[in-house]
Amino acid sequence: RVEKERIPAGEDPDYHLKLGRGSISDIEFLTQLLQLRHGGSVPELRSPGTLDALQVLVGHGLLGPDEESALSESYLFCTRARLRLHLQMGRAVDSLPTAPLELGSLAASLGFDRASELRDVYRRVTRRARRVFETRFYE
């Protein structure tokens, strides 16, 4: 429902850094769900930090290291791109730009040689994170 209703019109749902599949909201939502499920017996999980909570989940065997890696990588990538866009555009931006010049500028500022590399990495990290989300959310 979030993916269908909360992404504003005109924004590309395939490249939405905050609400897209396998992006920030998926990772935060799954982390919070696991915190609710296990926080009663694992007090260390009662932490507001997503990345810290993921580490605690791994430390207690509630999440596999590969799962944590996929979630953290996507979370960090999407957050970094989102913050960089905010700096470049002077306002909050939640999707990768569709305009070639803006996308190229973002890609270069993040260390990519080509804009297509940025999109490829986005797709790779968010797909991996989404697989973890779907596996863990529906168990």
PDB file of C-alpha atoms in Angstrom:
ATOM      1  CA  ARG A   1       0.000   0.000   0.000  1.00  0.00           C
ATOM      2  CA  VAL A   2       2.842   2.411   0.847  1.00  0.00           C
ATOM      3  CA  GLU A   3       4.398   1.863  -2.550  1.00  0.00           C
ATOM      4  CA  LYS A   4       1.110   2.465  -4.364  1.00  0.00           C
ATOM      5  CA  GLU A   5      -0.371   5.323  -2.365  1.00  0.00           C
ATOM      6  CA  ARG A   6       2.415   7.324  -0.739  1.00  0.00           C
ATOM      7  CA  ILE A   7       4.775   7.885  -3.657  1.00  0.00           C
ATOM      8  CA  PRO A   8       3.762  11.277  -5.062  1.00  0.00           C
ATOM      9  CA  ALA A   9       2.540  11.546  -8.628  1.00  0.00           C
ATOM     10  CA  GLY A  10       5.364  12.284 -11.008  1.00  0.00           C
ATOM     11  CA  GLU A  11       8.006  10.490  -8.952  1.00  0.00           C
ATOM     12  CA  ASP A  12       9.454   7.268 -10.284  1.00  0.00           C
ATOM     13  CA  PRO A  13       8.503   4.411  -7.915  1.00  0.00           C
ATOM     14  CA  ASP A  14      11.313   2.271  -9.353  1.00  0.00           C
ATOM     15  CA  TYR A  15      13.917   4.746  -8.091  1.00  0.00           C
ATOM     16  CA  HIS A  16      12.318   6.150  -4.960  1.00  0.00           C
ATOM     17  CA  LEU A  17      15.004   6.344  -2.267  1.00  0.00           C
ATOM     18  CA  LYS A  18      12.620   6.545   0.650  1.00  0.00           C
ATOM     19  CA  LEU A  19       9.480   4.584  -0.251  1.00  0.00           C
ATOM     20  CA  GLY A  20      10.645   2.319  -3.083  1.00  0.00           C
ATOM     21  CA  ARG A  21      10.951  -1.445  -2.883  1.00  0.00           C
ATOM     22  CA  GLY A  22      13.987  -2.352  -0.790  1.00  0.00           C
ATOM     23  CA  SER A  23      14.749   1.234   0.123  1.00  0.00           C
ATOM     24  CA  ILE A  24      14.736   3.178   3.395  1.00  0.00           C
ATOM     25  CA  SER A  25      11.122   2.595   4.480  1.00  0.00           C
ATOM     26  CA  ASP A  26      11.305  -1.176   3.877  1.00  0.00           C
ATOM     27  CA  ILE A  27      14.445  -1.443   5.972  1.00  0.00           C
ATOM     28  CA  GLU A  28      13.155   0.750   8.788  1.00  0.00           C
ATOM     29  CA  PHE A  29       9.792  -1.025   8.811  1.00  0.00           C
ATOM     30  CA  LEU A  30      11.342  -4.502   8.934  1.00  0.00           C
ATOM     31  CA  THR A  31      13.829  -3.472  11.609  1.00  0.00           C
ATOM     32  CA  GLN A  32      11.055  -2.017  13.757  1.00  0.00           C
ATOM     33  CA  LEU A  33       8.914  -5.117  13.252  1.00  0.00           C
ATOM     34  CA  LEU A  34      11.779  -7.337  14.452  1.00  0.00           C
ATOM     35  CA  GLN A  35      12.375  -4.976  17.373  1.00  0.00           C
ATOM     36  CA  LEU A  36       8.732  -5.340  18.380  1.00  0.00           C
ATOM     37  CA  ARG A  37       8.808  -9.114  18.003  1.00  0.00           C
ATOM     38  CA  HIS A  38      11.987  -9.614  20.028  1.00  0.00           C
ATOM     39  CA  GLY A  39      12.444  -6.461  22.123  1.00  0.00           C
ATOM     40  CA  GLY A  40      10.716  -7.974  25.134  1.00  0.00           C
ATOM     41  CA  SER A  41      13.397 -10.633  25.505  1.00  0.00           C
ATOM     42  CA  VAL A  42      16.338  -8.658  24.063  1.00  0.00           C
ATOM     43  CA  PRO A  43      16.568  -5.275  25.831  1.00  0.00           C
ATOM     44  CA  GLU A  44      19.448  -4.158  23.560  1.00  0.00           C
ATOM     45  CA  LEU A  45      16.937  -4.019  20.694  1.00  0.00           C
ATOM     46  CA  ARG A  46      15.178  -1.073  22.300  1.00  0.00           C
ATOM     47  CA  SER A  47      17.270   1.346  20.296  1.00  0.00           C
ATOM     48  CA  PRO A  48      16.127   4.111  17.943  1.00  0.00           C
ATOM     49  CA  GLY A  49      18.997   3.570  15.495  1.00  0.00           C
ATOM     50  CA  THR A  50      18.210   1.329  12.533  1.00  0.00           C
ATOM     51  CA  LEU A  51      21.797   0.279  11.839  1.00  0.00           C
ATOM     52  CA  ASP A  52      22.474  -0.328  15.543  1.00  0.00           C
ATOM     53  CA  ALA A  53      19.346  -2.452  15.822  1.00  0.00           C
ATOM     54  CA  LEU A  54      20.373  -4.506  12.779  1.00  0.00           C
ATOM     55  CA  GLN A  55      23.708  -5.255  14.464  1.00  0.00           C
ATOM     56  CA  VAL A  56      21.945  -6.358  17.655  1.00  0.00           C
ATOM     57  CA  LEU A  57      19.618  -8.596  15.644  1.00  0.00           C
ATOM     58  CA  VAL A  58      22.636 -10.321  14.082  1.00  0.00           C
ATOM     59  CA  GLY A  59      24.390 -10.572  17.440  1.00  0.00           C
ATOM     60  CA  HIS A  60      21.421 -12.443  18.868  1.00  0.00           C
ATOM     61  CA  GLY A  61      20.980 -14.721  15.872  1.00  0.00           C
ATOM     62  CA  LEU A  62      17.682 -13.097  14.868  1.00  0.00           C
ATOM     63  CA  LEU A  63      19.008 -11.983  11.497  1.00  0.00           C
ATOM     64  CA  GLY A  64      21.745 -13.517   9.389  1.00  0.00           C
ATOM     65  CA  PRO A  65      24.946 -11.600   8.611  1.00  0.00           C
ATOM     66  CA  ASP A  66      24.174 -11.680   4.873  1.00  0.00           C
ATOM     67  CA  GLU A  67      20.689 -10.333   5.544  1.00  0.00           C
ATOM     68  CA  GLU A  68      22.074  -7.541   7.702  1.00  0.00           C
ATOM     69  CA  SER A  69      24.638  -6.728   5.039  1.00  0.00           C
ATOM     70  CA  ALA A  70      21.975  -6.429   2.337  1.00  0.00           C
ATOM     71  CA  LEU A  71      19.756  -4.243   4.509  1.00  0.00           C
ATOM     72  CA  SER A  72      22.580  -2.000   5.710  1.00  0.00           C
ATOM     73  CA  GLU A  73      24.052  -1.566   2.247  1.00  0.00           C
ATOM     74  CA  SER A  74      20.746  -0.425   0.779  1.00  0.00           C
ATOM     75  CA  TYR A  75      19.958   1.775   3.771  1.00  0.00           C
ATOM     76  CA  LEU A  76      23.321   3.517   3.606  1.00  0.00           C
ATOM     77  CA  PHE A  77      23.266   3.871  -0.190  1.00  0.00           C
ATOM     78  CA  CYS A  78      19.744   5.323  -0.280  1.00  0.00           C
ATOM     79  CA  THR A  79      20.405   7.629   2.660  1.00  0.00           C
ATOM     80  CA  ARG A  80      23.641   8.914   1.164  1.00  0.00           C
ATOM     81  CA  ALA A  81      22.047   9.555  -2.235  1.00  0.00           C
ATOM     82  CA  ARG A  82      19.045  11.242  -0.632  1.00  0.00           C
ATOM     83  CA  LEU A  83      21.200  13.535   1.487  1.00  0.00           C
ATOM     84  CA  ARG A  84      23.433  14.390  -1.461  1.00  0.00           C
ATOM     85  CA  LEU A  85      20.364  15.266  -3.540  1.00  0.00           C
ATOM     86  CA  HIS A  86      19.157  17.521  -0.750  1.00  0.00           C
ATOM     87  CA  LEU A  87      22.470  19.365  -0.800  1.00  0.00           C
ATOM     88  CA  GLN A  88      22.496  19.673  -4.577  1.00  0.00           C
ATOM     89  CA  MET A  89      18.866  20.692  -5.015  1.00  0.00           C
ATOM     90  CA  GLY A  90      18.480  22.791  -1.876  1.00  0.00           C
ATOM     91  CA  ARG A  91      15.343  20.898  -0.864  1.00  0.00           C
ATOM     92  CA  ALA A  92      14.308  17.421   0.210  1.00  0.00           C
ATOM     93  CA  VAL A  93      14.277  15.017  -2.739  1.00  0.00           C
ATOM     94  CA  ASP A  94      13.236  11.385  -2.379  1.00  0.00           C
ATOM     95  CA  SER A  95      13.748   9.951  -5.880  1.00  0.00           C
ATOM     96  CA  LEU A  96      16.717   9.611  -8.157  1.00  0.00           C
ATOM     97  CA  PRO A  97      16.427  12.379 -10.752  1.00  0.00           C
ATOM     98  CA  THR A  98      15.019  11.572 -14.163  1.00  0.00           C
ATOM     99  CA  ALA A  99      16.677  14.552 -15.862  1.00  0.00           C
ATOM    100  CA  PRO A 100      19.999  13.382 -17.356  1.00  0.00           C
ATOM    101  CA  LEU A 101      21.964  16.436 -16.166  1.00  0.00           C
ATOM    102  CA  GLU A 102      20.740  16.124 -12.563  1.00  0.00           C
ATOM    103  CA  LEU A 103      21.273  12.360 -12.528  1.00  0.00           C
ATOM    104  CA  GLY A 104      24.764  12.763 -13.977  1.00  0.00           C
ATOM    105  CA  SER A 105      25.641  15.392 -11.403  1.00  0.00           C
ATOM    106  CA  LEU A 106      24.445  13.157  -8.563  1.00  0.00           C
ATOM    107  CA  ALA A 107      26.323  10.167  -9.968  1.00  0.00           C
ATOM    108  CA  ALA A 108      29.566  12.146 -10.256  1.00  0.00           C
ATOM    109  CA  SER A 109      29.211  13.531  -6.730  1.00  0.00           C
ATOM    110  CA  LEU A 110      28.812   9.983  -5.413  1.00  0.00           C
ATOM    111  CA  GLY A 111      31.898   8.766  -7.269  1.00  0.00           C
ATOM    112  CA  PHE A 112      30.300   7.046 -10.263  1.00  0.00           C
ATOM    113  CA  ASP A 113      31.730   7.451 -13.749  1.00  0.00           C
ATOM    114  CA  ARG A 114      28.315   7.176 -15.396  1.00  0.00           C
ATOM    115  CA  ALA A 115      24.738   7.844 -14.360  1.00  0.00           C
ATOM    116  CA  SER A 116      23.811   4.331 -15.466  1.00  0.00           C
ATOM    117  CA  GLU A 117      26.194   2.928 -12.840  1.00  0.00           C
ATOM    118  CA  LEU A 118      24.327   4.805 -10.128  1.00  0.00           C
ATOM    119  CA  ARG A 119      21.007   3.358 -11.281  1.00  0.00           C
ATOM    120  CA  ASP A 120      22.512  -0.138 -11.576  1.00  0.00           C
ATOM    121  CA  VAL A 121      23.841  -0.014  -8.015  1.00  0.00           C
ATOM    122  CA  TYR A 122      20.493   1.297  -6.768  1.00  0.00           C
ATOM    123  CA  ARG A 123      18.688  -1.604  -8.435  1.00  0.00           C
ATOM    124  CA  ARG A 124      21.178  -4.179  -7.113  1.00  0.00           C
ATOM    125  CA  VAL A 125      21.194  -3.054  -3.472  1.00  0.00           C
ATOM    126  CA  THR A 126      17.450  -2.474  -3.256  1.00  0.00           C
ATOM    127  CA  ARG A 127      16.643  -5.842  -4.860  1.00  0.00           C
ATOM    128  CA  ARG A 128      18.822  -7.617  -2.304  1.00  0.00           C
ATOM    129  CA  ALA A 129      17.218  -5.702   0.568  1.00  0.00           C
ATOM    130  CA  ARG A 130      13.717  -6.359  -0.756  1.00  0.00           C
ATOM    131  CA  ARG A 131      14.369 -10.107  -0.856  1.00  0.00           C
ATOM    132  CA  VAL A 132      15.312  -9.991   2.840  1.00  0.00           C
ATOM    133  CA  PHE A 133      12.272  -7.843   3.597  1.00  0.00           C
ATOM    134  CA  GLU A 134       9.871 -10.208   1.862  1.00  0.00           C
ATOM    135  CA  THR A 135      11.393 -13.293   3.474  1.00  0.00           C
ATOM    136  CA  ARG A 136      11.440 -11.878   7.005  1.00  0.00           C
ATOM    137  CA  PHE A 137       8.261  -9.825   6.936  1.00  0.00           C
ATOM    138  CA  TYR A 138       6.042 -12.721   5.911  1.00  0.00           C
ATOM    139  CA  GLU A 139       7.510 -15.372   8.213  1.00  0.00           C
TER     140      GLU A 139
END
